[in-house]
Short mmCIF file of C-alpha atoms and ligand atoms in Angstrom, two decimals:
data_model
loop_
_atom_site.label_atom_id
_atom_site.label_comp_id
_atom_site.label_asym_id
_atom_site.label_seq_id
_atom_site.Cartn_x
_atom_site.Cartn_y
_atom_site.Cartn_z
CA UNK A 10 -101.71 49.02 10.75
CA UNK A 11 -98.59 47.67 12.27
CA UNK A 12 -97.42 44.14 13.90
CA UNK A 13 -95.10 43.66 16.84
CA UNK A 14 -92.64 41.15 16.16
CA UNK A 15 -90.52 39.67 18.81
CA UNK A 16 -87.20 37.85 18.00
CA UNK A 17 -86.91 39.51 14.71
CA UNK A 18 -82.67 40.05 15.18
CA UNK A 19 -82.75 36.10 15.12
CA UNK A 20 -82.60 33.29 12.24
CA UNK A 21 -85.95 32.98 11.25
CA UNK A 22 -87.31 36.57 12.81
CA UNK A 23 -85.33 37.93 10.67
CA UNK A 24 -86.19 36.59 7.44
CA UNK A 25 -89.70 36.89 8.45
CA UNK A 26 -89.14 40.88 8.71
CA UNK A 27 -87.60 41.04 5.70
CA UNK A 28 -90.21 39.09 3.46
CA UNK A 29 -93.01 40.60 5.64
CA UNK A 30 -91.92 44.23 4.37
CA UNK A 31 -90.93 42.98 0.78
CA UNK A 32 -94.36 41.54 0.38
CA UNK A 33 -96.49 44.40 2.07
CA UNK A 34 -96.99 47.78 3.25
CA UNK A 35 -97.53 47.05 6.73
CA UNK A 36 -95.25 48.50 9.61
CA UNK A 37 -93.24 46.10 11.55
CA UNK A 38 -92.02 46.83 15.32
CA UNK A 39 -89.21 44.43 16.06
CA UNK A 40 -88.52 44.04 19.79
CA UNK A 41 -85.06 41.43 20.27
CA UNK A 42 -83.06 41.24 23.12
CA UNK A 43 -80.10 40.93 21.10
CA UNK A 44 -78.67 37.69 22.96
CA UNK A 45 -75.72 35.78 20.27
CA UNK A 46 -78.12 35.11 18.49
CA UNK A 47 -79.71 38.34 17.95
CA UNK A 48 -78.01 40.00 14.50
CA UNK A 49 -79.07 43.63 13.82
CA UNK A 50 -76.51 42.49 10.33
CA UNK A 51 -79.55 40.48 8.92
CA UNK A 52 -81.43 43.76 8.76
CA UNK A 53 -79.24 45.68 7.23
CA UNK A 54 -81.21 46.26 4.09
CA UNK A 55 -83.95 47.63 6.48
CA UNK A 56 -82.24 49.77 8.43
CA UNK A 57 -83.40 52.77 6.84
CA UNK A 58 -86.94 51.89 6.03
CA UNK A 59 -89.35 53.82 8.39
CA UNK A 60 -92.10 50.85 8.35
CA UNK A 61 -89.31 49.07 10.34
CA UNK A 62 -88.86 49.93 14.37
CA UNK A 63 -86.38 48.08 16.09
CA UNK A 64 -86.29 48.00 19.66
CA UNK A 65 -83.42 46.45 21.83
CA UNK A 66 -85.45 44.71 24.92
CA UNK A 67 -86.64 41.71 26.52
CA UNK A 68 -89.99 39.93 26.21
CA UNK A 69 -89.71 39.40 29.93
CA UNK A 70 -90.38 42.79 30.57
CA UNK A 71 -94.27 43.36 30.30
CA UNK A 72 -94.03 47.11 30.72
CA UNK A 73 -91.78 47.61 27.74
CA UNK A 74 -93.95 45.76 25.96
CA UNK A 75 -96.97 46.57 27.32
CA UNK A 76 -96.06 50.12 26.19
CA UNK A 77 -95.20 49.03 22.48
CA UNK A 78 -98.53 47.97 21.55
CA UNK A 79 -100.00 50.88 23.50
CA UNK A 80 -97.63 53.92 21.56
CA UNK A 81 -98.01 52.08 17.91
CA UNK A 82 -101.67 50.42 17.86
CA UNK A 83 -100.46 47.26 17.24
CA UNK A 84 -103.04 44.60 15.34
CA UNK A 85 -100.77 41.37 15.57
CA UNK A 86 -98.13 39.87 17.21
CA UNK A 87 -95.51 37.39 15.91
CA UNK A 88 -93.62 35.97 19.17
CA UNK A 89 -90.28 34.28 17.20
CA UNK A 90 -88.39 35.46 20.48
CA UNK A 91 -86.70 31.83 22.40
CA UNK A 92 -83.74 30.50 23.50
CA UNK A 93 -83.54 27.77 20.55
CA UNK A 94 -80.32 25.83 20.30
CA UNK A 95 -80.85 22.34 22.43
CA UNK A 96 -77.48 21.69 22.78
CA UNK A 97 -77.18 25.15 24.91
CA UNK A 98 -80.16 23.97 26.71
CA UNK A 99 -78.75 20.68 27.81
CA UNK A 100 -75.09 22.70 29.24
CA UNK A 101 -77.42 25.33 30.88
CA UNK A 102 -81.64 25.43 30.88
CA UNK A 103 -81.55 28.28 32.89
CA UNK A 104 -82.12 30.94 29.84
CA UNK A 105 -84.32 28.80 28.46
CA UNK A 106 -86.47 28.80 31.22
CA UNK A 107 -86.28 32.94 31.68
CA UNK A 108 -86.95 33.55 27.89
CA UNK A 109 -89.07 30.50 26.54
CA UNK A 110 -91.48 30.35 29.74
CA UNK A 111 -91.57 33.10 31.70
CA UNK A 112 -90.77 35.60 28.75
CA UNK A 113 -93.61 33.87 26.57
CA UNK A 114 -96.17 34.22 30.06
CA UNK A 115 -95.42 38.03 30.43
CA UNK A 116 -95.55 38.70 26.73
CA UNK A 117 -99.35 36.84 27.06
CA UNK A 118 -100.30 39.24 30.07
CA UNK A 119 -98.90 42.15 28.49
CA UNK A 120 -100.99 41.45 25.53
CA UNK A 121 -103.76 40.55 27.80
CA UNK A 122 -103.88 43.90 29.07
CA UNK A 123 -103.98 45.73 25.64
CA UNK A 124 -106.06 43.26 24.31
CA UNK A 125 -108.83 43.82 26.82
CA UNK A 126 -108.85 47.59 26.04
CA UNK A 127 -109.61 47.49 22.63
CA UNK A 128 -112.63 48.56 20.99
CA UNK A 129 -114.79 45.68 20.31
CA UNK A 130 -113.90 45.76 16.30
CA UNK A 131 -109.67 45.79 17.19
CA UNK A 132 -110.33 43.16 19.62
CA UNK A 133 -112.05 41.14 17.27
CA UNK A 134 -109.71 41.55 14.45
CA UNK A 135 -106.49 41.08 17.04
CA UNK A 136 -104.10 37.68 16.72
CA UNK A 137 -101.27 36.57 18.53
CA UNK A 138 -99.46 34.32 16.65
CA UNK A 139 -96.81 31.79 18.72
CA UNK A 140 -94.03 30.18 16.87
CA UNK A 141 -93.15 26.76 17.88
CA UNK A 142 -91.59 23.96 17.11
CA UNK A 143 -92.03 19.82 16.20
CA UNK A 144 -89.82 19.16 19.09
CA UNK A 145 -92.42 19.45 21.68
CA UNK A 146 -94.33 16.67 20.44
CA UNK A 147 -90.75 14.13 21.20
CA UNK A 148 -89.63 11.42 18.45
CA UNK A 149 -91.25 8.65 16.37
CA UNK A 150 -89.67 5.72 15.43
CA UNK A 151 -88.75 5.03 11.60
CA UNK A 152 -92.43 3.85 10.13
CA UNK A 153 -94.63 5.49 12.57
CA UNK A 154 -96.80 8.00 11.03
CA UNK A 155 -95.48 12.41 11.21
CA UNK A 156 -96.70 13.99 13.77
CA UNK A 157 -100.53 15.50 13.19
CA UNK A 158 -101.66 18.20 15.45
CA UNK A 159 -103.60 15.98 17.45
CA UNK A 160 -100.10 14.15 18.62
CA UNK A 161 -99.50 14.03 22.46
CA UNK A 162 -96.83 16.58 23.99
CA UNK A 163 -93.70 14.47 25.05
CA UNK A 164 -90.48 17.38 24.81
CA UNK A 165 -87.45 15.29 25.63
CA UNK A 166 -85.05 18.51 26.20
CA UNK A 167 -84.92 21.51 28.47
CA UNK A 168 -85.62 23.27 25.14
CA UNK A 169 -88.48 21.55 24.45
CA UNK A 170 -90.07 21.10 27.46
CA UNK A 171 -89.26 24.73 27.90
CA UNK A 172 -91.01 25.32 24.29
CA UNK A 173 -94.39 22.61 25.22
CA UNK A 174 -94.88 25.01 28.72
CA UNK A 175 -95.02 28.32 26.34
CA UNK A 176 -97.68 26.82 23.94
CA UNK A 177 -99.79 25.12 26.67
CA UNK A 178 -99.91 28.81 28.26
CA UNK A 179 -100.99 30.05 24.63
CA UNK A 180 -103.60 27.82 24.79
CA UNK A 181 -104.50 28.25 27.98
CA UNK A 182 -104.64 32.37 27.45
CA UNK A 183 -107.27 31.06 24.83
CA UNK A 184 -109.35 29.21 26.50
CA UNK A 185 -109.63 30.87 29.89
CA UNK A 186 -109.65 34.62 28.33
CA UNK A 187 -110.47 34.67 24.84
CA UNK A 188 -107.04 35.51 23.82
CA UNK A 189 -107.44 35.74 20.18
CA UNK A 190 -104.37 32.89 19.33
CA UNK A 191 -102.90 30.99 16.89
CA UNK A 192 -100.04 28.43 17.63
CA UNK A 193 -97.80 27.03 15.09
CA UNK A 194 -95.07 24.10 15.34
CA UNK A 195 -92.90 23.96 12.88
CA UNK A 196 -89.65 21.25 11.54
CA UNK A 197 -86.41 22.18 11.61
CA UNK A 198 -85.34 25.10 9.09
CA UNK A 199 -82.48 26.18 7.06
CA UNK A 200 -81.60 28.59 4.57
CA UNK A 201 -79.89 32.31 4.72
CA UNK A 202 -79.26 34.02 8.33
CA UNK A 203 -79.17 30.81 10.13
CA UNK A 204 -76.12 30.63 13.20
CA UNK A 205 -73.37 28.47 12.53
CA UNK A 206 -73.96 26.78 15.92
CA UNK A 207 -76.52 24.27 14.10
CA UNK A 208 -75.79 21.73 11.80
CA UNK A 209 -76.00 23.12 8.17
CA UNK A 210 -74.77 26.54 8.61
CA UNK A 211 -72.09 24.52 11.09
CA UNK A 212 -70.68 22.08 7.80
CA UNK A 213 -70.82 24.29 5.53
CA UNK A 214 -68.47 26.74 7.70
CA UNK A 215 -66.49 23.92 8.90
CA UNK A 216 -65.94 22.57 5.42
CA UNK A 217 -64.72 25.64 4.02
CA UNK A 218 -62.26 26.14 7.18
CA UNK A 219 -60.66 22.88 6.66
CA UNK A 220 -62.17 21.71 10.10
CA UNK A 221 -64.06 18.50 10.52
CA UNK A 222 -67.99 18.00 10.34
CA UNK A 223 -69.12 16.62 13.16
CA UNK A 224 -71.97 13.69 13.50
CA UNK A 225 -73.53 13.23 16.64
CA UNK A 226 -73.92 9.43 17.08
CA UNK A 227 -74.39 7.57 14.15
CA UNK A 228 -75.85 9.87 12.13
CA UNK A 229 -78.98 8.31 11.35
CA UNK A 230 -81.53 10.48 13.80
CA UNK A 231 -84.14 12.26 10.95
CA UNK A 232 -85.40 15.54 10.43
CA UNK A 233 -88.11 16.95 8.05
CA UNK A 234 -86.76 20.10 6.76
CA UNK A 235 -87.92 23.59 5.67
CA UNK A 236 -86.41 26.53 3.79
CA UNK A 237 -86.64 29.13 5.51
CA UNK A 238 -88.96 31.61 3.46
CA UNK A 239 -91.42 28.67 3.16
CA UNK A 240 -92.12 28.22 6.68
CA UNK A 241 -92.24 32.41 6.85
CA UNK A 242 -94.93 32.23 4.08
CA UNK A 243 -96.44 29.56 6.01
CA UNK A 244 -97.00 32.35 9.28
CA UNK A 245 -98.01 35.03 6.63
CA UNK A 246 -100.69 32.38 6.02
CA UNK A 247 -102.05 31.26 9.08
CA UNK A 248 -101.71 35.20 10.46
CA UNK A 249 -104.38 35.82 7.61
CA UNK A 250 -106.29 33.32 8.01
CA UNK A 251 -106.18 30.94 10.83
CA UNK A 252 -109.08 29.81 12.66
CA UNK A 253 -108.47 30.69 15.91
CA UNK A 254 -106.93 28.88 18.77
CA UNK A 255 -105.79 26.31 16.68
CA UNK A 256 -102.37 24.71 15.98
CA UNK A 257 -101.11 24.28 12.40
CA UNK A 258 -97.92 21.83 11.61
CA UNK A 259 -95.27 23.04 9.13
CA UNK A 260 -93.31 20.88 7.57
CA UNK A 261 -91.05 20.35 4.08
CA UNK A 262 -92.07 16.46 3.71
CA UNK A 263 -88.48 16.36 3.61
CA UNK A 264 -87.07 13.94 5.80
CA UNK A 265 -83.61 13.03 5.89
CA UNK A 266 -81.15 11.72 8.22
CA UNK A 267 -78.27 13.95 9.37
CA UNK A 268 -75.61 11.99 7.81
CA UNK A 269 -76.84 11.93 4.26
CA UNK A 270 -77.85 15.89 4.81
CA UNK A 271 -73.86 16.59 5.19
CA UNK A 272 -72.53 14.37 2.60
CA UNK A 273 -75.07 16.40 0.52
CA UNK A 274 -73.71 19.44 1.34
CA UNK A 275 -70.11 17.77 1.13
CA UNK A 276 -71.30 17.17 -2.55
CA UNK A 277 -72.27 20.65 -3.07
CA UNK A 278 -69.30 22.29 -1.88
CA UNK A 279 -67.36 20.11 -3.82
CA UNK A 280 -69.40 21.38 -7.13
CA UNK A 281 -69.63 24.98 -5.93
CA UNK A 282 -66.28 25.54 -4.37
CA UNK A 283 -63.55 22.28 -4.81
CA UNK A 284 -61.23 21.70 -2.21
CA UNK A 285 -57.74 23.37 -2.92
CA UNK A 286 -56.46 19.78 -3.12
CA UNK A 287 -59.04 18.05 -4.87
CA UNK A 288 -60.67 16.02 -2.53
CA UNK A 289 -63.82 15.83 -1.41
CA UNK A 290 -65.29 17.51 1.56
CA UNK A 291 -66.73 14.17 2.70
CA UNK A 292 -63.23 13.14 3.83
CA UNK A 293 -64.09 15.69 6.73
CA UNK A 294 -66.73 14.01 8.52
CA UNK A 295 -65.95 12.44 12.33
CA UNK A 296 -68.01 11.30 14.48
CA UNK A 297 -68.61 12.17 17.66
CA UNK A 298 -70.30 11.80 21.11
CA UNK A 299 -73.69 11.28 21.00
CA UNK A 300 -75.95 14.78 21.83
CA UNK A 301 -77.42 13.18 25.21
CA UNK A 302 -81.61 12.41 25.28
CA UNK A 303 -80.63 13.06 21.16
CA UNK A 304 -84.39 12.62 20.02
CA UNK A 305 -84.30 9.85 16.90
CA UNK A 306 -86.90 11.19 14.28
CA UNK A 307 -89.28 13.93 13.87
CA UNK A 308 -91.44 14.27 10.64
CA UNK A 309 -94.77 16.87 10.44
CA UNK A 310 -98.05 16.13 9.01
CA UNK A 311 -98.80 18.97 7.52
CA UNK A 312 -102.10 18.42 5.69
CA UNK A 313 -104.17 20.54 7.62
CA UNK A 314 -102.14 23.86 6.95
CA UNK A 315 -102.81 22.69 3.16
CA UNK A 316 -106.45 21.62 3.38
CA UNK A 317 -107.83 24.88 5.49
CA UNK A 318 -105.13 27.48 3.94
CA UNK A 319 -104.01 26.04 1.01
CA UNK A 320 -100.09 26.32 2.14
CA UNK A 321 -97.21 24.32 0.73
CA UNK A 322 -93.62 24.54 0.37
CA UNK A 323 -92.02 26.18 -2.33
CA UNK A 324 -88.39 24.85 -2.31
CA UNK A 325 -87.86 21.06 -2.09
CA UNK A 326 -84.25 20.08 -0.20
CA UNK A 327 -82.64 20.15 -3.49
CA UNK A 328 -83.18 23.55 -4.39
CA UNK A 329 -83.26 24.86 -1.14
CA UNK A 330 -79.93 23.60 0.54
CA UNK A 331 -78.35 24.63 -3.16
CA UNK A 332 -79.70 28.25 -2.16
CA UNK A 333 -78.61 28.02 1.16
CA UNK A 334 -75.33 26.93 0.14
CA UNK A 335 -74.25 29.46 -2.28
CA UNK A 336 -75.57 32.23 0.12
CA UNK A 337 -73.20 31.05 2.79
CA UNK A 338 -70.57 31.20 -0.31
CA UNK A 339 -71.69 34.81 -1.16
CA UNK A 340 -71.68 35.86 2.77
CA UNK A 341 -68.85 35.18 3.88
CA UNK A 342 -68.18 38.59 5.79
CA UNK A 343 -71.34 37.60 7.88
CA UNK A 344 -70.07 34.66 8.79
CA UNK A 345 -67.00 35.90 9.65
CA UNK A 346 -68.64 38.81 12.19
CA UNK A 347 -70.96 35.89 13.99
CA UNK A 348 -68.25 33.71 14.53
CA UNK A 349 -66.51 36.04 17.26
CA UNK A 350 -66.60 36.57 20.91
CA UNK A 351 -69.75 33.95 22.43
CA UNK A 352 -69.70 31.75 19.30
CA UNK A 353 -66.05 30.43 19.63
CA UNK A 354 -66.28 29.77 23.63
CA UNK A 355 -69.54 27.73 22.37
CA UNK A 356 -67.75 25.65 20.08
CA UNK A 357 -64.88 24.88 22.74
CA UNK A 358 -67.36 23.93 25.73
CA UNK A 359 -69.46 21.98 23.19
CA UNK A 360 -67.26 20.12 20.77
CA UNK A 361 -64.07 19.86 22.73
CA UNK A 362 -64.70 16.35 24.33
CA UNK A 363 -66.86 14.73 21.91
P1 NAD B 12 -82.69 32.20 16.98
O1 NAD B 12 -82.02 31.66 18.18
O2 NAD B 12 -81.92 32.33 15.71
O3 NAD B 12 -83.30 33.65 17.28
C1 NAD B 12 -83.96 33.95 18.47
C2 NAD B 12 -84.05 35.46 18.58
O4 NAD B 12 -84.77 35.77 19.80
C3 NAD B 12 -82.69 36.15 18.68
O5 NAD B 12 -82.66 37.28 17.85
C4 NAD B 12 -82.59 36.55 20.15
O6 NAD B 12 -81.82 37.72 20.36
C5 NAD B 12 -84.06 36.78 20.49
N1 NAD B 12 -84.34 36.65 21.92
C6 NAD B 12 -83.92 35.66 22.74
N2 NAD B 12 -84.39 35.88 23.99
C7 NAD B 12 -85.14 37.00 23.94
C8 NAD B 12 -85.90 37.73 24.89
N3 NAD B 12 -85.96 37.32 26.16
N4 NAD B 12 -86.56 38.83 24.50
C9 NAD B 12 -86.48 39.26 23.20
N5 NAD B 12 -85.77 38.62 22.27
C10 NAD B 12 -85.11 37.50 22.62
O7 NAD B 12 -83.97 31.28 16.77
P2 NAD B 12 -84.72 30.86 15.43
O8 NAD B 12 -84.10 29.63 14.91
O9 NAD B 12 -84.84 32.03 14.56
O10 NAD B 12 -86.13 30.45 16.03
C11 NAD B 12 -87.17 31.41 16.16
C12 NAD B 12 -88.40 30.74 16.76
O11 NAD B 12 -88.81 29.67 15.92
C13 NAD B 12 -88.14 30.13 18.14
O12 NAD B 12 -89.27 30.34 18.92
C14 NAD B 12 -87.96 28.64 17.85
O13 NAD B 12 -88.34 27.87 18.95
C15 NAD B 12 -88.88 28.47 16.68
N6 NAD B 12 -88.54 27.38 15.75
C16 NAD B 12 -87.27 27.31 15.21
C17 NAD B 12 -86.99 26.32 14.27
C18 NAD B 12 -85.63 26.20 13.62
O14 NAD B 12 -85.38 25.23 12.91
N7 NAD B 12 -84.71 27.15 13.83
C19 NAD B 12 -87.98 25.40 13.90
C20 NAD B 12 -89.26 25.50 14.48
C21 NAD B 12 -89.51 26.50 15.39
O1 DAU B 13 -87.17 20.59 14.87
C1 DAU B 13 -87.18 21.98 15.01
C2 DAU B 13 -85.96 22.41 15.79
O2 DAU B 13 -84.84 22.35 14.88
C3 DAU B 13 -86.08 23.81 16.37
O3 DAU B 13 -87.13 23.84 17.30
C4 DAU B 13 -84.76 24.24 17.05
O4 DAU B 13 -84.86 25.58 17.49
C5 DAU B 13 -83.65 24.13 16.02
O5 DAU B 13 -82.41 24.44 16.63
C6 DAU B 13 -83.59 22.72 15.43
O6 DAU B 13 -83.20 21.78 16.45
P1 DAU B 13 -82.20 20.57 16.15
O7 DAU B 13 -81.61 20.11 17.42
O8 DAU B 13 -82.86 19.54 15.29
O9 DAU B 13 -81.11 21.35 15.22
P2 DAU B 13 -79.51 21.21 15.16
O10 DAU B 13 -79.10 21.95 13.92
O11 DAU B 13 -78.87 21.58 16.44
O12 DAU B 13 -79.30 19.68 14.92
C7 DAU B 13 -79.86 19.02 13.79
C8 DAU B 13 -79.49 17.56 13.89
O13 DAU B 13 -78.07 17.44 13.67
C9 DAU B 13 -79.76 16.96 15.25
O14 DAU B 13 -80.18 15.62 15.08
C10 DAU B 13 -78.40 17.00 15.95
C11 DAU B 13 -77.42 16.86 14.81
N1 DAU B 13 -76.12 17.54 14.95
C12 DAU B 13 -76.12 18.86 15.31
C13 DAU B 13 -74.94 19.54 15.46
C14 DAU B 13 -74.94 20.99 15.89
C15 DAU B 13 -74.93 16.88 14.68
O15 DAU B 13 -74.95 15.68 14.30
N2 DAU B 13 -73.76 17.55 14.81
C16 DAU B 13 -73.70 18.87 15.21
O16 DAU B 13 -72.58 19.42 15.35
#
């Protein structure tokens, strides 16, 4: 048996390939488009393991992939492929659009088409799993209750409108033909192989370079976050044993607001690897222009996940941004080869008037 997994070059794809093969037998065909944020360097330690194909194309392009599931009998797919940094959507949608809607639409027809030639048992044990995001469902205010499934779609960016569109085609695949899928909509996530264009992997790099942190606003817009391997163990799950067509939140129950989630690292760093001079790392936090349409809070509900499949996290913050903070000390040769060539113009176009 093999899955088709799309994206798997990127931050969480990635990690998701790696844990999927250190936890099973099961093949793995990993189709990326290599974009920035594509890394073939997170799968080094897989490079030479035959249960792991990598191919170098585009989710837009139904024949490639049409022809994928065809040549290896695929049983599952695992679509991690996006544009996914909202500050990149709001200087230029355009990709977003390409990859995250029209990518996500031909990778459901392609799939349509294999789908619909299987043997009645394959068709019936087939799922297509889509990976999405908390974003889609826009922000709460501070008391209202974390978004439950049930919460109405209101994406406030050209990422996550671009994200809502995929999942209401998902859905719609579903409902109209069948399509044996599972959606899942997941808080914001952190932990090894994540780009240094978003906010941890960002401070920590910045701290350690001497440069300053910066804080969009005033630092008080919330997140709920997730290590990394949890929400990955959270898609083994729901792959297993989701009911289908149904949505499952994941979430940390870890909300915190952005400011208190860098002085924390700030604190770290200062533990793990002190300032030459002895000062803290705190001292390098500015802040800066506001990230325009900058949604306030998100925060998942995600009871249902643990009621039907019995899923929680493993890692609270405090263990898991202490991981994540001594692998970015232990890595620093691949942070050093991402932050080349696409990243630095990024950080120019996006930091230099704030
Ligand atoms: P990422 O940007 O790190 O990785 C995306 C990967 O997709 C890259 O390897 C890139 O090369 C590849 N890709 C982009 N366009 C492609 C295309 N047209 N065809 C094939 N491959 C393509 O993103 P990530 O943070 O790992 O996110 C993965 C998925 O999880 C996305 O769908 C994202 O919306 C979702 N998600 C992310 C988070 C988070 O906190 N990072 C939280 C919830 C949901
Ligand atoms: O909620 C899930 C989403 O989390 C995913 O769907 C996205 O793919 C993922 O990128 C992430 O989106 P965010 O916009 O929340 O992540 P980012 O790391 O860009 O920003 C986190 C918060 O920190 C956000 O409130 C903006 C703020 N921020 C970010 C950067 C890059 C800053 O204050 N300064 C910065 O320099």
């Amino acid at each position: 048996m093999t899955i088709l997994v799309t994206g798997g070059a990127g931050f969480i794809g990635s990690n998701f390939v790696l844990d999927w093969l250190a936890t099973c037998d099961e093949a793995v065909v990993n189709v990326d488009k290599l974009t920035y944020a594509g890394n073939l360097q997170n799968l080094a330690s897989v490079q030479h393991d035959a249960r792991h194909v990598f191919v170098r194309g585009d989710i837009v392009d139904y024949d490639l992939v049409l022809g994928l599931l065809q040549r290896h009998g695929i049983r599952a797919v695992v679509n991690f492929a996006a544009e996914s940094h909202v500050d990149r959507s709001i200087h230029g949608p355009e990709d977003f659009i390409q990859t995250n809607i029209v990518g996500s639409f031909r990778l459901l027809e392609a799939v349509r088409a294999y789908w619909g030639n299987l043997d009645a048992d394959a068709r019936a044990a087939f799922r297509f799993l889509h990976v999405s995001t908390d974003e889609v469902y826009g922000s709460l205010a501070i008391g209202e209750p974390p978004f439950a499934e049930t919460h109405p779609y209101q994406p406030n960016s050209p990422y996550s409108a671009s994200k809502a569109a995929s999942d209401h085609l998902v859905r719609a695949y579903h409902h109209t033909y069948g399509l044996p899928v599972l959606t899942t909509n997941c808080s914001n996530n952190y932990g090894p192989y994540h780009f240094p264009e978003k906010l941890i992997p960002l401070c920590i790099q910045n701290a350690l370079s001497g440069k300053p942190l910066p804080i969009y606003g005033d630092g008080q817009q919330i997140r709920d976050w997730l290590y990394v391997q949890d929400h990955c163990s959270a898609i083994r799950r729901v792959l297993e044993d989701g009911r289908l067509g149904e949505v499952y939140n994941i979430g940390g129950w870890n909300e915190k607001a952005n400011l208190d989630v860098v002085k924390t690292l700030c604190t770290m760093l200062d533990e793990l690897q002190p300032r030459s001079d002895g000062k803290p790392y705190a001292e390098q936090i500015v802040f800066v222009t506001d990230r325009p349409g900058h949604d306030r809070r998100y925060a998942i509900d995600a009871r249902k996940l643990e009621r039907e499949l019995g899923w929680r996290p493993v890692e609270t913050f405090e263990t898991g941004i202490r991981k994540t903070v001594a692998w970015y000390l232990a890595h620093q040769d691949w942070v050093a080869n991402v932050m080349s060539g696409d990243y630095q113009s990024w950080l120019d176009k996006n930091y230099e008037d704030r």
